[in-house]
PDB file of N, CA and C in Angstrom:
ATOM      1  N   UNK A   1      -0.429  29.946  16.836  1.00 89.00           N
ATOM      2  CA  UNK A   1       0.168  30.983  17.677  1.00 89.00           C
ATOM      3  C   UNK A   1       1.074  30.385  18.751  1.00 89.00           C
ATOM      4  N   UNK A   2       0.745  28.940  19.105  1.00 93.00           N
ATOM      5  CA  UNK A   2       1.136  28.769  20.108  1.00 93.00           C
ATOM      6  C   UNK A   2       2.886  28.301  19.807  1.00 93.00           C
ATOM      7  N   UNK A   3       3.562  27.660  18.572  1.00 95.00           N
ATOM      8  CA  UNK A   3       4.488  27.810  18.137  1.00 95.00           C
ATOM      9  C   UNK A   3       5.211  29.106  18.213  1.00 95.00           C
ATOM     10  N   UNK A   4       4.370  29.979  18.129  1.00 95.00           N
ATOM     11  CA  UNK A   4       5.333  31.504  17.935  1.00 95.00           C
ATOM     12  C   UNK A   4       5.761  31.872  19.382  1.00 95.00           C
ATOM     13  N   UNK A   5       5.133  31.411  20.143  1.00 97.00           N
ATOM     14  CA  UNK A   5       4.710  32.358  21.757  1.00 97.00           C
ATOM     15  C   UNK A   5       7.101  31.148  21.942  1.00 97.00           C
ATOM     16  N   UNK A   6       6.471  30.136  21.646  1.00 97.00           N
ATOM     17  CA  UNK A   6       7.836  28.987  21.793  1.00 97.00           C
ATOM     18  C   UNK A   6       9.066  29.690  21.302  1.00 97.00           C
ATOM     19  N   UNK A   7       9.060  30.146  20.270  1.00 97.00           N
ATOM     20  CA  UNK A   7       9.966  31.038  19.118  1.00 97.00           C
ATOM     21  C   UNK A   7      10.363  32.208  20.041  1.00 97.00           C
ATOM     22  N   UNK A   8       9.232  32.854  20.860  1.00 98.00           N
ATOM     23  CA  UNK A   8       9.913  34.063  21.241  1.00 98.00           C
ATOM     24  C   UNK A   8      10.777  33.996  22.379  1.00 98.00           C
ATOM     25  N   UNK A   9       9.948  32.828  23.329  1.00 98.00           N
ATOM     26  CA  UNK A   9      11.471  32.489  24.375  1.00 98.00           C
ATOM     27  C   UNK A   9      12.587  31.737  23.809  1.00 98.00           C
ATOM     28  N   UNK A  10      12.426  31.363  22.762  1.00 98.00           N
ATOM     29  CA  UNK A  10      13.445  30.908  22.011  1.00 98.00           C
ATOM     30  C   UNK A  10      14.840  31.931  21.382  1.00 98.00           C
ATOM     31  N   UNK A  11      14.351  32.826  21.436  1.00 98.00           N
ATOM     32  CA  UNK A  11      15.201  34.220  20.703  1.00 98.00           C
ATOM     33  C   UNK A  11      15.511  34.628  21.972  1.00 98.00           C
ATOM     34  N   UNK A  12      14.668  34.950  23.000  1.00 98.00           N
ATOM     35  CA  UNK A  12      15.333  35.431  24.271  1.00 98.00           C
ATOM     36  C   UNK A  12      16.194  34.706  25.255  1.00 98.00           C
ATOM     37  N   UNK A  13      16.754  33.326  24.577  1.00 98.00           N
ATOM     38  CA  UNK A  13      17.587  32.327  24.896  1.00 98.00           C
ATOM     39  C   UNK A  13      16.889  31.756  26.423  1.00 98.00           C
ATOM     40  N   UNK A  14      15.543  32.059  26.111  1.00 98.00           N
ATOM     41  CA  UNK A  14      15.000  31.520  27.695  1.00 98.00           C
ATOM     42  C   UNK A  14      14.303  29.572  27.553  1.00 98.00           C
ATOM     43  N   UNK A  15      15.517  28.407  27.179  1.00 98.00           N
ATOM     44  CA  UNK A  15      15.011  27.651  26.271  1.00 98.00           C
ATOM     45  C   UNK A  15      14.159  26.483  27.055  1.00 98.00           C
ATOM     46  N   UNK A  16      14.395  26.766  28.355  1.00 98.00           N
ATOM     47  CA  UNK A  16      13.510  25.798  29.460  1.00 98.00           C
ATOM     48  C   UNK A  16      11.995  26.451  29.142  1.00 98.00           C
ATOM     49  N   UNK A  17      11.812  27.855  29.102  1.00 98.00           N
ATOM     50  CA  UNK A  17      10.146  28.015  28.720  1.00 98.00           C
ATOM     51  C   UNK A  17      10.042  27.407  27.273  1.00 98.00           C
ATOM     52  N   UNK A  18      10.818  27.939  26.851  1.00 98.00           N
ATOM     53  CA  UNK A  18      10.907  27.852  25.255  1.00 98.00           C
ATOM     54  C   UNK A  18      10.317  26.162  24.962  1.00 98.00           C
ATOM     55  N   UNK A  19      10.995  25.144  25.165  1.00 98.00           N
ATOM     56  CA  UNK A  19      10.535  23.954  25.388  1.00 98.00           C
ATOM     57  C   UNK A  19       8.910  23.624  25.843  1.00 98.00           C
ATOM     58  N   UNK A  20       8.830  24.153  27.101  1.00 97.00           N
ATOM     59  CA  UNK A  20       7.311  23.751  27.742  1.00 97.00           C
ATOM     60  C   UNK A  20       6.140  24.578  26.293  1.00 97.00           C
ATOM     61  N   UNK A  21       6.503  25.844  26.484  1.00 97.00           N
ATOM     62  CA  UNK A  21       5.671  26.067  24.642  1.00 97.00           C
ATOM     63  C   UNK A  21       5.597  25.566  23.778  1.00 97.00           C
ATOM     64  N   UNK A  22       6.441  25.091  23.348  1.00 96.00           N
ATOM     65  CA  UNK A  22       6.597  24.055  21.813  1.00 96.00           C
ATOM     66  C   UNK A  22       5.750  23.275  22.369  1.00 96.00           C
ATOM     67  N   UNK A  23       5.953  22.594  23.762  1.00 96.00           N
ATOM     68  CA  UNK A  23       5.717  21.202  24.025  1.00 96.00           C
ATOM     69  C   UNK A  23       4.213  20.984  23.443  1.00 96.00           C
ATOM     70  N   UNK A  24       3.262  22.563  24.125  1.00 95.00           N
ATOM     71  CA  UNK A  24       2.238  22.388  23.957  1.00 95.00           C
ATOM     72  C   UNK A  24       1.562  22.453  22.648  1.00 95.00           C
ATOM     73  N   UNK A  25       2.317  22.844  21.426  1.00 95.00           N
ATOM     74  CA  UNK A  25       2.006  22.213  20.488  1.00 95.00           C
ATOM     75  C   UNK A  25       0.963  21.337  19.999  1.00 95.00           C
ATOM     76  N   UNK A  26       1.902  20.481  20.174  1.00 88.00           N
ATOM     77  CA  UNK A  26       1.163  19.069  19.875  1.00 88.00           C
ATOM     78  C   UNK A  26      -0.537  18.711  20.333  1.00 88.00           C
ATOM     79  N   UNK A  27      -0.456  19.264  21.580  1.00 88.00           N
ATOM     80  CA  UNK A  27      -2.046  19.473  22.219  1.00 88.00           C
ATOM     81  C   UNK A  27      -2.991  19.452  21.217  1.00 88.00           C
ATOM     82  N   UNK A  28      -3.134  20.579  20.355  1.00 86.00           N
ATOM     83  CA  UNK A  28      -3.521  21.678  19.771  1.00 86.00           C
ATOM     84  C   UNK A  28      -4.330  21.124  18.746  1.00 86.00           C
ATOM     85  N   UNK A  29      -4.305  19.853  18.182  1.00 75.00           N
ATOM     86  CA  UNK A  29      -4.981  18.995  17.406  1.00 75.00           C
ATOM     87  C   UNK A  29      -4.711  19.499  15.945  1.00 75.00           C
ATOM     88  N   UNK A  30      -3.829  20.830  15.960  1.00 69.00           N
ATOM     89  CA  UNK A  30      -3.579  20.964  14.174  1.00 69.00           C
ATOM     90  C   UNK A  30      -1.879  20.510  14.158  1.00 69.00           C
ATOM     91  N   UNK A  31      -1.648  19.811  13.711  1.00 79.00           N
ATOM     92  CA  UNK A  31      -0.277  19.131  13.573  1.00 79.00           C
ATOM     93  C   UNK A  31       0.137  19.953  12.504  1.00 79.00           C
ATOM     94  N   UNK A  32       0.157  21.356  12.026  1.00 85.00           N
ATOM     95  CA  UNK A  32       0.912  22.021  10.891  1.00 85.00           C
ATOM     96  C   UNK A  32       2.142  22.606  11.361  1.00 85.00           C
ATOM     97  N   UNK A  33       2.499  22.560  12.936  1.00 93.00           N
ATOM     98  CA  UNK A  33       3.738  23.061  13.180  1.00 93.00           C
ATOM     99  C   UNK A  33       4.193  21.784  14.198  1.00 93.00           C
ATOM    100  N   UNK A  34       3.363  21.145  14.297  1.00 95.00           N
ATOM    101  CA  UNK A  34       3.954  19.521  15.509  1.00 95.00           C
ATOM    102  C   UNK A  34       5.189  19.550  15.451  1.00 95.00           C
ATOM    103  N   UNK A  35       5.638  19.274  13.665  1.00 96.00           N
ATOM    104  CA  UNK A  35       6.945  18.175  13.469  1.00 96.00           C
ATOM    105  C   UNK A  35       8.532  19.765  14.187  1.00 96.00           C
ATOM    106  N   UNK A  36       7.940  20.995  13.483  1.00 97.00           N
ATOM    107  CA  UNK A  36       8.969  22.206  13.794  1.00 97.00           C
ATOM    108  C   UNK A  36       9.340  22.143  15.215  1.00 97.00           C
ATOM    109  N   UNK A  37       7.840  22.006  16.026  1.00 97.00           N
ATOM    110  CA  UNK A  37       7.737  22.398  17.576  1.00 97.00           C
ATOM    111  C   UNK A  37       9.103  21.321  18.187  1.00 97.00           C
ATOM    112  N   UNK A  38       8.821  20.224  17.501  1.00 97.00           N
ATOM    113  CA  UNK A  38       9.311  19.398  17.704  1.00 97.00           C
ATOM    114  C   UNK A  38      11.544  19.477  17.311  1.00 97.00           C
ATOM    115  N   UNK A  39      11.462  19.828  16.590  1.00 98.00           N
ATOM    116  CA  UNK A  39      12.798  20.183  16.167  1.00 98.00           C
ATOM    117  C   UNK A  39      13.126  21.400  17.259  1.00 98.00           C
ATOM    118  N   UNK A  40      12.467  22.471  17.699  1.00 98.00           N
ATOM    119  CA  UNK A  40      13.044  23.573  17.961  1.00 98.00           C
ATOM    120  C   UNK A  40      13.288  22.767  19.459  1.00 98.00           C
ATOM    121  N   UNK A  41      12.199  22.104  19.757  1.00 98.00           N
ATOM    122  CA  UNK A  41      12.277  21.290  21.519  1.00 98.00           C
ATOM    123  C   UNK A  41      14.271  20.799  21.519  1.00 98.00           C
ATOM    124  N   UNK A  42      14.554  20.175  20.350  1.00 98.00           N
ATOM    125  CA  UNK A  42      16.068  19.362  19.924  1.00 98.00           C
ATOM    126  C   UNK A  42      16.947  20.066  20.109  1.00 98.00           C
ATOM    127  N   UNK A  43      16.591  21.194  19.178  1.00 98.00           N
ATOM    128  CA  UNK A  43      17.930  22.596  19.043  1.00 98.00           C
ATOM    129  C   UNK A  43      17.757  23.666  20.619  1.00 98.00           C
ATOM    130  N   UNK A  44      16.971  23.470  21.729  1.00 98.00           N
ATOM    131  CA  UNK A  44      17.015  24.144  23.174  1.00 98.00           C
ATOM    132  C   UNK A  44      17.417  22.996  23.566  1.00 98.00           C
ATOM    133  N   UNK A  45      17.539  21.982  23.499  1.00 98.00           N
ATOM    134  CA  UNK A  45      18.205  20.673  24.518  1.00 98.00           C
ATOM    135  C   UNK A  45      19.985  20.992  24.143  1.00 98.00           C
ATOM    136  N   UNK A  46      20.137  21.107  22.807  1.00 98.00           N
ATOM    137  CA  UNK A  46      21.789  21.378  22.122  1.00 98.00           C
ATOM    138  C   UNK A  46      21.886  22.950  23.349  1.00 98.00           C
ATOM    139  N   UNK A  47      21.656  23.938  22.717  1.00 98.00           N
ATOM    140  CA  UNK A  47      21.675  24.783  23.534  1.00 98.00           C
ATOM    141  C   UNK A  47      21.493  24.764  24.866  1.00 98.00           C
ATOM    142  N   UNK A  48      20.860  24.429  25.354  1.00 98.00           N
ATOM    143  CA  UNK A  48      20.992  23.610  27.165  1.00 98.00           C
ATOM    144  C   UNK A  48      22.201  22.971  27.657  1.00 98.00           C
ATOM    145  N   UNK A  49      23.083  22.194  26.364  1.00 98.00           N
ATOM    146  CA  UNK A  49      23.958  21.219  26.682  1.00 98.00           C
ATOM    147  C   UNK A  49      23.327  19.972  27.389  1.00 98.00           C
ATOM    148  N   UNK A  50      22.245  19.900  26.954  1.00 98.00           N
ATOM    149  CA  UNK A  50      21.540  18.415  27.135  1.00 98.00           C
ATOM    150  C   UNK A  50      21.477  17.498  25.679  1.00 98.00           C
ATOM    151  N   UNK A  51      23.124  17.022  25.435  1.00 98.00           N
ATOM    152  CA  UNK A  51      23.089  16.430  23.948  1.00 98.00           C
ATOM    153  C   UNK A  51      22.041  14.992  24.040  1.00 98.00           C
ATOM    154  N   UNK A  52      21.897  14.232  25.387  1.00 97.00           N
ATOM    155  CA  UNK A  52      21.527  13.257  24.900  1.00 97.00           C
ATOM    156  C   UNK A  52      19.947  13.104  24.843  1.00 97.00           C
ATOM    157  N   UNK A  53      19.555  14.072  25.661  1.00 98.00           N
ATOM    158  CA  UNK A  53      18.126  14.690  25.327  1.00 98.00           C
ATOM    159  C   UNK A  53      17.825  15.417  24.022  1.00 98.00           C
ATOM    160  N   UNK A  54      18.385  15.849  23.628  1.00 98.00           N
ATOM    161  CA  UNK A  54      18.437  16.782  22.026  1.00 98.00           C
ATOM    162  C   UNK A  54      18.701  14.974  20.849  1.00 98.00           C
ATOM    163  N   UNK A  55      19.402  14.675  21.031  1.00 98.00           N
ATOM    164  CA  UNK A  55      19.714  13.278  20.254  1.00 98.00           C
ATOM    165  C   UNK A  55      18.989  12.213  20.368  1.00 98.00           C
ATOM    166  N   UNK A  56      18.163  12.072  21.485  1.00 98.00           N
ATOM    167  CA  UNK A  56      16.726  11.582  21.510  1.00 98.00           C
ATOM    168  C   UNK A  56      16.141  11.921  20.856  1.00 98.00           C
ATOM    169  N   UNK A  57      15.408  13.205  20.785  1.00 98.00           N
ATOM    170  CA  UNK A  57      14.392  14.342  20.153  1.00 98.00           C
ATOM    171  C   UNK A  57      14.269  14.277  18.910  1.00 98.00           C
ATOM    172  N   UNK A  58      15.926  14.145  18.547  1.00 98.00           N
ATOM    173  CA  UNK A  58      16.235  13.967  16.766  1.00 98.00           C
ATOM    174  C   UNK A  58      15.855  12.626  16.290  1.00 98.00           C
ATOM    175  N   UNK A  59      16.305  12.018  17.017  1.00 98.00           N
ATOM    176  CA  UNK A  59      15.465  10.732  16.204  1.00 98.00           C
ATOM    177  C   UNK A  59      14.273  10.054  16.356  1.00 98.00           C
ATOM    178  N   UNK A  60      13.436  10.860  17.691  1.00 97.00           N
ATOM    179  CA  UNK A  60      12.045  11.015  17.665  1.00 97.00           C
ATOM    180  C   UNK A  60      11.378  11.583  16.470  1.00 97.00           C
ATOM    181  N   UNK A  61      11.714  12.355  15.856  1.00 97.00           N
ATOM    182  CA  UNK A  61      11.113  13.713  14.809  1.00 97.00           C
ATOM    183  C   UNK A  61      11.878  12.598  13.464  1.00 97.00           C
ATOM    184  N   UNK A  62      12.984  11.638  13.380  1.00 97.00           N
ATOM    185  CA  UNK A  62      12.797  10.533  12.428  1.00 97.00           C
ATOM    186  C   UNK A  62      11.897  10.115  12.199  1.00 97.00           C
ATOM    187  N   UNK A  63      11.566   9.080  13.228  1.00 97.00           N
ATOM    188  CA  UNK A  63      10.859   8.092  12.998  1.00 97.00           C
ATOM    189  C   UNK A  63       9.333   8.278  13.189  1.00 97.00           C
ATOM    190  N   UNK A  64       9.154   9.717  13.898  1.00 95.00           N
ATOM    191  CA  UNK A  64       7.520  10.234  13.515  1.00 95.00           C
ATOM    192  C   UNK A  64       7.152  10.379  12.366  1.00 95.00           C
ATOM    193  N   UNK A  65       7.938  11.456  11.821  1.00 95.00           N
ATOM    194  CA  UNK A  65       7.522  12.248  10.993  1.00 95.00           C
ATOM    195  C   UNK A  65       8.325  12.050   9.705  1.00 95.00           C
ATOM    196  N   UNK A  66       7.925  10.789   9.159  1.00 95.00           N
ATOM    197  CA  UNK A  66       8.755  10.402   7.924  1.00 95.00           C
ATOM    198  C   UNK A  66       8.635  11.245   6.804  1.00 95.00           C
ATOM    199  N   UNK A  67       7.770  12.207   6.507  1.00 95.00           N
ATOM    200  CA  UNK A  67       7.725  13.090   5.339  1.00 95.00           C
ATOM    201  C   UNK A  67       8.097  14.434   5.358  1.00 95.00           C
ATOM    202  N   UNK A  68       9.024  14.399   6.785  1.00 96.00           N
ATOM    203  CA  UNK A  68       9.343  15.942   6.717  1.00 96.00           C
ATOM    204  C   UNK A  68      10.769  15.465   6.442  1.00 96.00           C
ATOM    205  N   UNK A  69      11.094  15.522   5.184  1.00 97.00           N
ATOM    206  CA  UNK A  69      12.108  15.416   4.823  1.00 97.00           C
ATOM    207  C   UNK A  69      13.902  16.448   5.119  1.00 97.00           C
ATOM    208  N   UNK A  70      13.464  17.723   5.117  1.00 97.00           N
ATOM    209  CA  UNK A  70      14.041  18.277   5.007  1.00 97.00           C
ATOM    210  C   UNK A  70      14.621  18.975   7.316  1.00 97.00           C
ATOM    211  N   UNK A  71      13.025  18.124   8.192  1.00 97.00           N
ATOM    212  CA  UNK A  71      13.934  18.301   9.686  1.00 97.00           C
ATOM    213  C   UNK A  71      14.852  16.985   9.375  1.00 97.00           C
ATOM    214  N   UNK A  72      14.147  15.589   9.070  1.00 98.00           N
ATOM    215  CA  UNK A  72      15.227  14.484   9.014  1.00 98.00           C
ATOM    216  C   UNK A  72      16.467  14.961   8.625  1.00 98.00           C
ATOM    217  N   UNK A  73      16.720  15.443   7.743  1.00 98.00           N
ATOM    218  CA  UNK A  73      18.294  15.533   7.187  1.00 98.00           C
ATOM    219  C   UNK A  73      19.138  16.504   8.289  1.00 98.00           C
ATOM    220  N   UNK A  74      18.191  17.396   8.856  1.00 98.00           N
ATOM    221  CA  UNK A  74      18.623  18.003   9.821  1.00 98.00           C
ATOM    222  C   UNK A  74      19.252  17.184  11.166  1.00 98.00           C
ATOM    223  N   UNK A  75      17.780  16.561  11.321  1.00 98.00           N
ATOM    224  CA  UNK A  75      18.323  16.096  12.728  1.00 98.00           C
ATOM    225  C   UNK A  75      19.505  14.830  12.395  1.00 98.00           C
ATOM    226  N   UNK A  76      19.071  14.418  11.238  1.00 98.00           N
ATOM    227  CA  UNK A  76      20.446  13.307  11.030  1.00 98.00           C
ATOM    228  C   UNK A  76      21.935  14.417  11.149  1.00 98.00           C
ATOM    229  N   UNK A  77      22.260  15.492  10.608  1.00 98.00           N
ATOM    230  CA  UNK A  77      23.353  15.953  10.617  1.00 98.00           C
ATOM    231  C   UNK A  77      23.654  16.217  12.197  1.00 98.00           C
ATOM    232  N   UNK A  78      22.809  16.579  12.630  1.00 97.00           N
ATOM    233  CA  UNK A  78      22.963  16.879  14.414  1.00 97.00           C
ATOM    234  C   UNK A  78      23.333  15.684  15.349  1.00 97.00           C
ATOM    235  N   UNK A  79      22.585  14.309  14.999  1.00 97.00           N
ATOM    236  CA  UNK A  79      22.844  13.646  15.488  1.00 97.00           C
ATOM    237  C   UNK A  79      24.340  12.739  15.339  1.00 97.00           C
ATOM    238  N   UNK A  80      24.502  12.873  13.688  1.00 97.00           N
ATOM    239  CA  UNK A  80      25.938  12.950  13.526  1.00 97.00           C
ATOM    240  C   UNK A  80      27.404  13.678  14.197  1.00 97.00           C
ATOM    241  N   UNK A  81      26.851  14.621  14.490  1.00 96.00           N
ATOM    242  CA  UNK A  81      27.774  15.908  14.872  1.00 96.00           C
ATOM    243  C   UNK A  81      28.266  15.689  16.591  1.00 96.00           C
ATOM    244  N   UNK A  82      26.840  15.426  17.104  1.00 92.00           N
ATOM    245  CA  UNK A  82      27.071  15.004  18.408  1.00 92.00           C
ATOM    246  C   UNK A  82      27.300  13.440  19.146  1.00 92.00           C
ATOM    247  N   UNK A  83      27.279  13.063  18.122  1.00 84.00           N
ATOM    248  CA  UNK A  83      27.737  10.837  18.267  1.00 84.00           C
ATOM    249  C   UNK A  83      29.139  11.183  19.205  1.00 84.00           C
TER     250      UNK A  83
END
């Protein structure tokens, strides 16, 4: 739930809460939305206009989470985009 509560200040472009929700995520001891929480934290830093905080984030969620194949390619295109 606690991913979703992140999602909804996320839609209401409110992305400073939006962030501290995701953040808490991770807490939560079930890592089935960690690696997402973690991407959406990237895409409110872009939206913030905090690229080099968002371009951190992205290649945090690399080198964690080597089997989520499909944020990597993501955050690689993002991090491309914003070099």
């Amino acid at each position: 739930c606690q991913f979703w509560i992140g999602e909804t200040y996320y839609i209401d472009k409110s992305y400073r809460l939006a962030i501290s929700e995701y953040e808490k995520v991770s807490t939560l001891g079930d890592n089935n939305k960690t690696p997402y929480a973690a991407y959406k934290i990237a895409l409110c830093y872009i939206n913030l206009n905090e690229i080099d905080s968002a371009i951190a984030k992205f290649k945090d969620i690399i080198s964690r989470y080597p089997n989520e194949i499909d944020l990597i390619n993501k955050s690689q295109k993002y991090i491309e985009r914003y070099k």
